[in-house]
Short mmCIF file of C-alpha atoms in Angstrom, two decimals:
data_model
loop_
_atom_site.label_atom_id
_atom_site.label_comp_id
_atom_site.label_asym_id
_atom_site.label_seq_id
_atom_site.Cartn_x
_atom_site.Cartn_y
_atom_site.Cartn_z
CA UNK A 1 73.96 159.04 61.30
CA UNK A 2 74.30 162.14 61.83
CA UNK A 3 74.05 165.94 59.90
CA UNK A 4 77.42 168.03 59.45
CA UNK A 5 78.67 170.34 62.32
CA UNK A 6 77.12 173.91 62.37
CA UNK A 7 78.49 176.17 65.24
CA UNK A 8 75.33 177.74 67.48
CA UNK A 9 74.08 181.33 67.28
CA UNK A 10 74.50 181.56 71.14
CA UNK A 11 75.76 180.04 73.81
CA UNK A 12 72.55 180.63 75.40
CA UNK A 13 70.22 179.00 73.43
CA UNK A 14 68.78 175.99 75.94
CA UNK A 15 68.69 178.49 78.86
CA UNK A 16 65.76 180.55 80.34
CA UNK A 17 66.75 183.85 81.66
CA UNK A 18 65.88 185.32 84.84
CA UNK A 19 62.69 187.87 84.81
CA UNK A 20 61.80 187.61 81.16
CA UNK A 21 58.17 188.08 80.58
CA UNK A 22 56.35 185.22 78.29
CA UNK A 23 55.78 187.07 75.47
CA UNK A 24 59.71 188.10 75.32
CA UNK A 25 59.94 183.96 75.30
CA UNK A 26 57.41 182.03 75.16
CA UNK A 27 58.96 178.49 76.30
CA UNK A 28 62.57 177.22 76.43
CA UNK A 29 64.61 174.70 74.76
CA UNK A 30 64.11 171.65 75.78
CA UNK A 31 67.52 169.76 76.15
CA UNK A 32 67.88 167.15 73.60
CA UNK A 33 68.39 163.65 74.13
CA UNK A 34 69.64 162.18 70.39
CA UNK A 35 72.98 162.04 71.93
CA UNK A 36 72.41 158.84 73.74
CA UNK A 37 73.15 156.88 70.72
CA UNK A 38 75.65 158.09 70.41
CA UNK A 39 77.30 157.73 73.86
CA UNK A 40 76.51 153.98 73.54
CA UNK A 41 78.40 153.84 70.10
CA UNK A 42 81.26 155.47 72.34
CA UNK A 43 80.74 153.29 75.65
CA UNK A 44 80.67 150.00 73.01
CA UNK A 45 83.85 151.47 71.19
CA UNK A 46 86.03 151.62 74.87
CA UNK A 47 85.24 148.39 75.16
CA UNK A 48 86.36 147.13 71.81
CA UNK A 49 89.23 148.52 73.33
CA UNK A 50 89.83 147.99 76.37
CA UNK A 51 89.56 143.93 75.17
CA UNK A 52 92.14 144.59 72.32
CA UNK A 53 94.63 146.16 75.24
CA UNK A 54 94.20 143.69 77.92
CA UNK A 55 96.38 140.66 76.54
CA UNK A 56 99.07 143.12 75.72
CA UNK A 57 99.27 143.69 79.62
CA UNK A 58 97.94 140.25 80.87
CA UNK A 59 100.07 138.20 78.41
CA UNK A 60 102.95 140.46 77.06
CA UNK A 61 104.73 141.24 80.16
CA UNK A 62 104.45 136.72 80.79
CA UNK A 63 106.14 136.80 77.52
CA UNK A 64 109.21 139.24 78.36
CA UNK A 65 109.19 137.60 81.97
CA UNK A 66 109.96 134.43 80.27
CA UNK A 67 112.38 135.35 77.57
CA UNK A 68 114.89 137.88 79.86
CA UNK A 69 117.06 137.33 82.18
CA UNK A 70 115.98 138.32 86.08
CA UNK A 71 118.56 140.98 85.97
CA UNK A 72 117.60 142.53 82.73
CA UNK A 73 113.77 142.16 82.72
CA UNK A 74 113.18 145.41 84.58
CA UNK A 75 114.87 147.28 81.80
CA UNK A 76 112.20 145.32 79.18
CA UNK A 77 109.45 145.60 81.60
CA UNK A 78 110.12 149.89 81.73
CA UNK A 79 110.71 150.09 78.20
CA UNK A 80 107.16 148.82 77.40
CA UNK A 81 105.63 150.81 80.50
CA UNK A 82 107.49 153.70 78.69
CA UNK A 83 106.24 152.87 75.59
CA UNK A 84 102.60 152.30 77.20
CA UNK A 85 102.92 155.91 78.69
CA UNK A 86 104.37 157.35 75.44
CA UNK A 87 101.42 156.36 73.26
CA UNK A 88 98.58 159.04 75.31
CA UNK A 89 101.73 161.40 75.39
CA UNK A 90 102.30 161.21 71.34
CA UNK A 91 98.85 161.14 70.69
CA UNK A 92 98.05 164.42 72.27
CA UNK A 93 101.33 166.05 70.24
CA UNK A 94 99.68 164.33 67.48
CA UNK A 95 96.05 165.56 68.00
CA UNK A 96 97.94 169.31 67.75
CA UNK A 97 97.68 169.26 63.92
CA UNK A 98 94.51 167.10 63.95
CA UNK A 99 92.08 169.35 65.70
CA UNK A 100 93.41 172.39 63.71
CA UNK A 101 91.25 170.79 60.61
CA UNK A 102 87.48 171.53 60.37
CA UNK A 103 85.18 168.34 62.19
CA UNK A 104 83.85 167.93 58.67
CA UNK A 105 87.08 168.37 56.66
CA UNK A 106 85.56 171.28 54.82
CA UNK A 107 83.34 174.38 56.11
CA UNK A 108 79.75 175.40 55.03
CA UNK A 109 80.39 178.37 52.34
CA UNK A 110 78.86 180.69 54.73
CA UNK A 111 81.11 179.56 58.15
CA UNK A 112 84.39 181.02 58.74
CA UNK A 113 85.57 179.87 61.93
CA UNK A 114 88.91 179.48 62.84
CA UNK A 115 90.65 177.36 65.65
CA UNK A 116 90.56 179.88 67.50
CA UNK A 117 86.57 180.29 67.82
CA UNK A 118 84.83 179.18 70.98
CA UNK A 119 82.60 177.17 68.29
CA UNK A 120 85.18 175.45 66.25
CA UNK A 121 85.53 171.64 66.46
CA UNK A 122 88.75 169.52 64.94
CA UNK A 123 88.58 166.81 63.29
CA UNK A 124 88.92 164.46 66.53
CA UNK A 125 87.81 161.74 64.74
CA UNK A 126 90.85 161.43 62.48
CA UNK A 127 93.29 160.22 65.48
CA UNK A 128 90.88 157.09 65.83
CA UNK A 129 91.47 156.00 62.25
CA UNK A 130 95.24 156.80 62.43
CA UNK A 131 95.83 155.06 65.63
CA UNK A 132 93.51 151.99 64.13
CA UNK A 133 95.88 152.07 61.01
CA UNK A 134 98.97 152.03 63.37
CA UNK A 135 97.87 148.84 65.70
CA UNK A 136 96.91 146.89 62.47
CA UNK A 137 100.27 147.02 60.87
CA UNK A 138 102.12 146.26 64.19
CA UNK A 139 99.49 142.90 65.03
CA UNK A 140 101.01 141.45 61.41
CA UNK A 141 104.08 140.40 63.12
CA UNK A 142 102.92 139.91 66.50
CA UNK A 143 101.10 137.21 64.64
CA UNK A 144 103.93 134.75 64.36
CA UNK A 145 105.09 135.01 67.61
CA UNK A 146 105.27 131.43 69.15
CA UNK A 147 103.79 130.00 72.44
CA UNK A 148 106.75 129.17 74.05
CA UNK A 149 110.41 131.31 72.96
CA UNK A 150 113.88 129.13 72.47
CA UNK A 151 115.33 130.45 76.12
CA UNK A 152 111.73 130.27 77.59
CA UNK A 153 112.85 127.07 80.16
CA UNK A 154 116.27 128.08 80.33
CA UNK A 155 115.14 131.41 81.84
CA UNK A 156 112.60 129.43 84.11
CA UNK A 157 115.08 127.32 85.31
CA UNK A 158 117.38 130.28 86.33
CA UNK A 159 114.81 131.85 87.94
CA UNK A 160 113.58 128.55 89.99
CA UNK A 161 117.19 129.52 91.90
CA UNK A 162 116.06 132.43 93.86
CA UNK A 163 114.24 132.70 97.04
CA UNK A 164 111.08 135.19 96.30
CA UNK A 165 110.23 132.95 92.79
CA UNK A 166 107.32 130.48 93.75
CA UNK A 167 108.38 126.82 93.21
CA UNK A 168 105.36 125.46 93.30
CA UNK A 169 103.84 126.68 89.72
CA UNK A 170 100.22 124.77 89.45
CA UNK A 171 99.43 125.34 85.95
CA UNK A 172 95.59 124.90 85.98
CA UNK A 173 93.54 123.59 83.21
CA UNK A 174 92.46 126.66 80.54
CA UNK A 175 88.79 125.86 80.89
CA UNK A 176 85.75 127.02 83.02
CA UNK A 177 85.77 124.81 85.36
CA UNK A 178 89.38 125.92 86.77
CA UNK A 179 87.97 130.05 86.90
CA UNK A 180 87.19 130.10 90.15
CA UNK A 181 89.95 128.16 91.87
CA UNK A 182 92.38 130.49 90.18
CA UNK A 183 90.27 133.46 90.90
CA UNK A 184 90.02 132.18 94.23
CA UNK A 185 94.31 131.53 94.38
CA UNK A 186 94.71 134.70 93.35
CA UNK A 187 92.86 136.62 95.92
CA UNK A 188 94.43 134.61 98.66
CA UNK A 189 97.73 136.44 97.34
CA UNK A 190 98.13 139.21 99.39
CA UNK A 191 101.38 140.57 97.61
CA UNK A 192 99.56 140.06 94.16
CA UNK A 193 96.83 141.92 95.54
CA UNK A 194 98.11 145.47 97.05
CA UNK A 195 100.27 145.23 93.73
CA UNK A 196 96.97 145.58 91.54
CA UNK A 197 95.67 147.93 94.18
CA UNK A 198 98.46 150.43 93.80
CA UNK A 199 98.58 149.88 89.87
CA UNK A 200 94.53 151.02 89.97
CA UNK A 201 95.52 153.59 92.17
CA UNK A 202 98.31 154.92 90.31
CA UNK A 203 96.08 154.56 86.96
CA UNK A 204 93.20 156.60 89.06
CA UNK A 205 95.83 159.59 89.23
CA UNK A 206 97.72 159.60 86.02
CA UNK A 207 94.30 158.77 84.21
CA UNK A 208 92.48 162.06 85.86
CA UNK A 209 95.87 163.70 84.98
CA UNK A 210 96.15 163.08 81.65
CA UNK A 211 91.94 163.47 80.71
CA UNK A 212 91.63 166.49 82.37
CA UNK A 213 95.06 168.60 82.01
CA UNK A 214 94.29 169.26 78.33
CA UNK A 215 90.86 170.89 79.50
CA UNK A 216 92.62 172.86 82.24
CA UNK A 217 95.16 174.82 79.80
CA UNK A 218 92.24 175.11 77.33
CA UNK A 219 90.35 176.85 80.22
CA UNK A 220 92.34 178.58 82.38
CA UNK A 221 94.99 179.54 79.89
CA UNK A 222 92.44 180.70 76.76
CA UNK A 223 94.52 178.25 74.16
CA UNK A 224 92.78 176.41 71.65
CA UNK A 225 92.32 172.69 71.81
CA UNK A 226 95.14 172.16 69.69
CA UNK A 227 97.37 173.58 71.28
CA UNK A 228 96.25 172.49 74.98
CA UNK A 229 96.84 169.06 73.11
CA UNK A 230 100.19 169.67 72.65
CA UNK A 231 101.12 171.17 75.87
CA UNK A 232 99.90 167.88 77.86
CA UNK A 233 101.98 165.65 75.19
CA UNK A 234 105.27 167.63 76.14
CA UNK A 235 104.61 167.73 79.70
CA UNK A 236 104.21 163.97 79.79
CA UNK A 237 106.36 162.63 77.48
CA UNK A 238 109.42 163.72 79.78
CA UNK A 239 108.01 163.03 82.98
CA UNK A 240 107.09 159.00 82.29
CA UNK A 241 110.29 158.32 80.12
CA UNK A 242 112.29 159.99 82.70
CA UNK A 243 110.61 158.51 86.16
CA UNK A 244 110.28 154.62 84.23
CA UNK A 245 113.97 154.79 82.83
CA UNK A 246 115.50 155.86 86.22
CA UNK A 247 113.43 152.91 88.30
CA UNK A 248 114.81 150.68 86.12
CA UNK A 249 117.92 152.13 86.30
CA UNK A 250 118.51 151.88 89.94
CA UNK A 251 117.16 148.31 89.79
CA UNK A 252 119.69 146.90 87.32
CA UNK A 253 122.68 149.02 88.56
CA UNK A 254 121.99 148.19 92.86
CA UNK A 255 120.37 144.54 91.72
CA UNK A 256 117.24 145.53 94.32
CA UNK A 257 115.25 142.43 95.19
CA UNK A 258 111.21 142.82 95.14
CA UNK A 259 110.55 143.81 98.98
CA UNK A 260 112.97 146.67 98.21
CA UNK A 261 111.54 147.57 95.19
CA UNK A 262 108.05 147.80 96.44
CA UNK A 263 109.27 150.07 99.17
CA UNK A 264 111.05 152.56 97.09
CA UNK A 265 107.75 152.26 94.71
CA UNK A 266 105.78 153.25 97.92
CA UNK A 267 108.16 156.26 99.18
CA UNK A 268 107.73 157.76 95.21
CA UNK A 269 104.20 156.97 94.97
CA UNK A 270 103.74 158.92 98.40
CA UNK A 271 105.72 162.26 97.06
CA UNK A 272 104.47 162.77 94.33
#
């Protein structure tokens, strides 16, 4: 789809310079637009996804819900938010080694660039197939999980005990025609509601955080992409085991009930 990597003369190749005569230059570059192929490719790729991720966070924290005890589920529940915010973390450590090979595996005879060079470009494209390789073998045993766990209604029932669980559990109908009374049910749930707007808001920082960092060292520090990689993975790798393993912490150990937990969750969220 596309021809092999070759780094530019200049940097300021598609630019017209100020009070240049036209014979100097007769007409500029203009600015290609091939690329929007393959931004779609990418755009269509995110989505793949983003649909592959969803049931692990729509569906997989129902499933620990139901399997673990009240008091131990927001242990679970931070060990896979851990996990979740491990995964960018590890794959920028991982990227370190990654971008340090040549886009195209091997250079042109007459290119010797080095990770270094403002021009060089790693091999980004390897982390895609890794990661791919990585989901794959861990969606063979997800496989035979079952609908419904051994201690699924014995952990319901427990749960039916305490005040803030809602009795009344109207399991509607898993077709089309039920989509917009739940949609509608769901909206009407104020609780339910801030919740998802603090999770988008929380994703709005950490997402800007973790894109953008990487770019930041690479520019204001001079290091290589590699290494700019690697910097973001150990800055947060501590940071989200630490701050997940501590909330869940002071949960289990001081047995805090949800309005409490949503107010310390507020008083963090508003320091940092």
């Amino acid at each position: 789809m596309v021809s092999k990597y070759q780094a530019g003369i200049t940097l300021l190749s598609d630019t017209c310079r100020l009070n240049m005569s036209s014979t100097s230059i007769d007409t500029c570059e203009e600015p290609s637009e091939n690329g929007n192929q393959y931004f779609g490719i990418f755009a269509i790729g995110y989505i793949c996804m983003g649909l592959g991720v969803t049931p692990l966070y729509s569906l997989g924290y129902a499933h620990c819900e139901d399997i673990v005890g009240r008091g131990k589920s927001s242990l679970y529940l931070s060990i896979m938010s851990a996990i979740a915010a491990f995964g960018p973390a590890a794959g920028f450590t991982i990227a370190n080694p990654i971008l340090n090979v040549f886009v195209d595996l091997k250079q042109p005879e007459n290119s010797h660039l080095t990770p270094e060079n403002r021009n060089w470009v790693g091999a980004w494209w390897l982390g895609y197939l890794v990661g791919a390789g990585i989901v794959i073998l861990a969606s063979i045993p997800m496989l035979g999980f079952p609908s419904l766990f051994d201690d699924t209604e014995r952990v319901r029932k427990e749960k039916n005990k305490f005040a803030d669980t809602n009795k009344e559990d109207h399991d509607l109908n898993h077709d089309l025609k039920s989509l917009w009374p739940s949609t509608k049910s769901l909206f009407k749930n104020v609780p339910f509601i801030l919740i998802c707007l603090g999770n988008a808001m929380e994703s709005f920082l950490i997402g800007g955080f973790a894109i953008f960092l990487p770019k930041f060292i690479e520019t204001q520090f001079h290091q290589t992409a590699a290494k700019s990689a690697l910097l973001t993975g150990v800055v947060i790798i501590p940071g989200a085991a630490v701050g997940m393993f501590t909330g869940a912490f002071f949960v289990k150990k001081y047995k805090w009930d949800c309005k409490r937990i949503i107010r310390n969750a507020f008083i963090v969220s508003l320091l940092s």
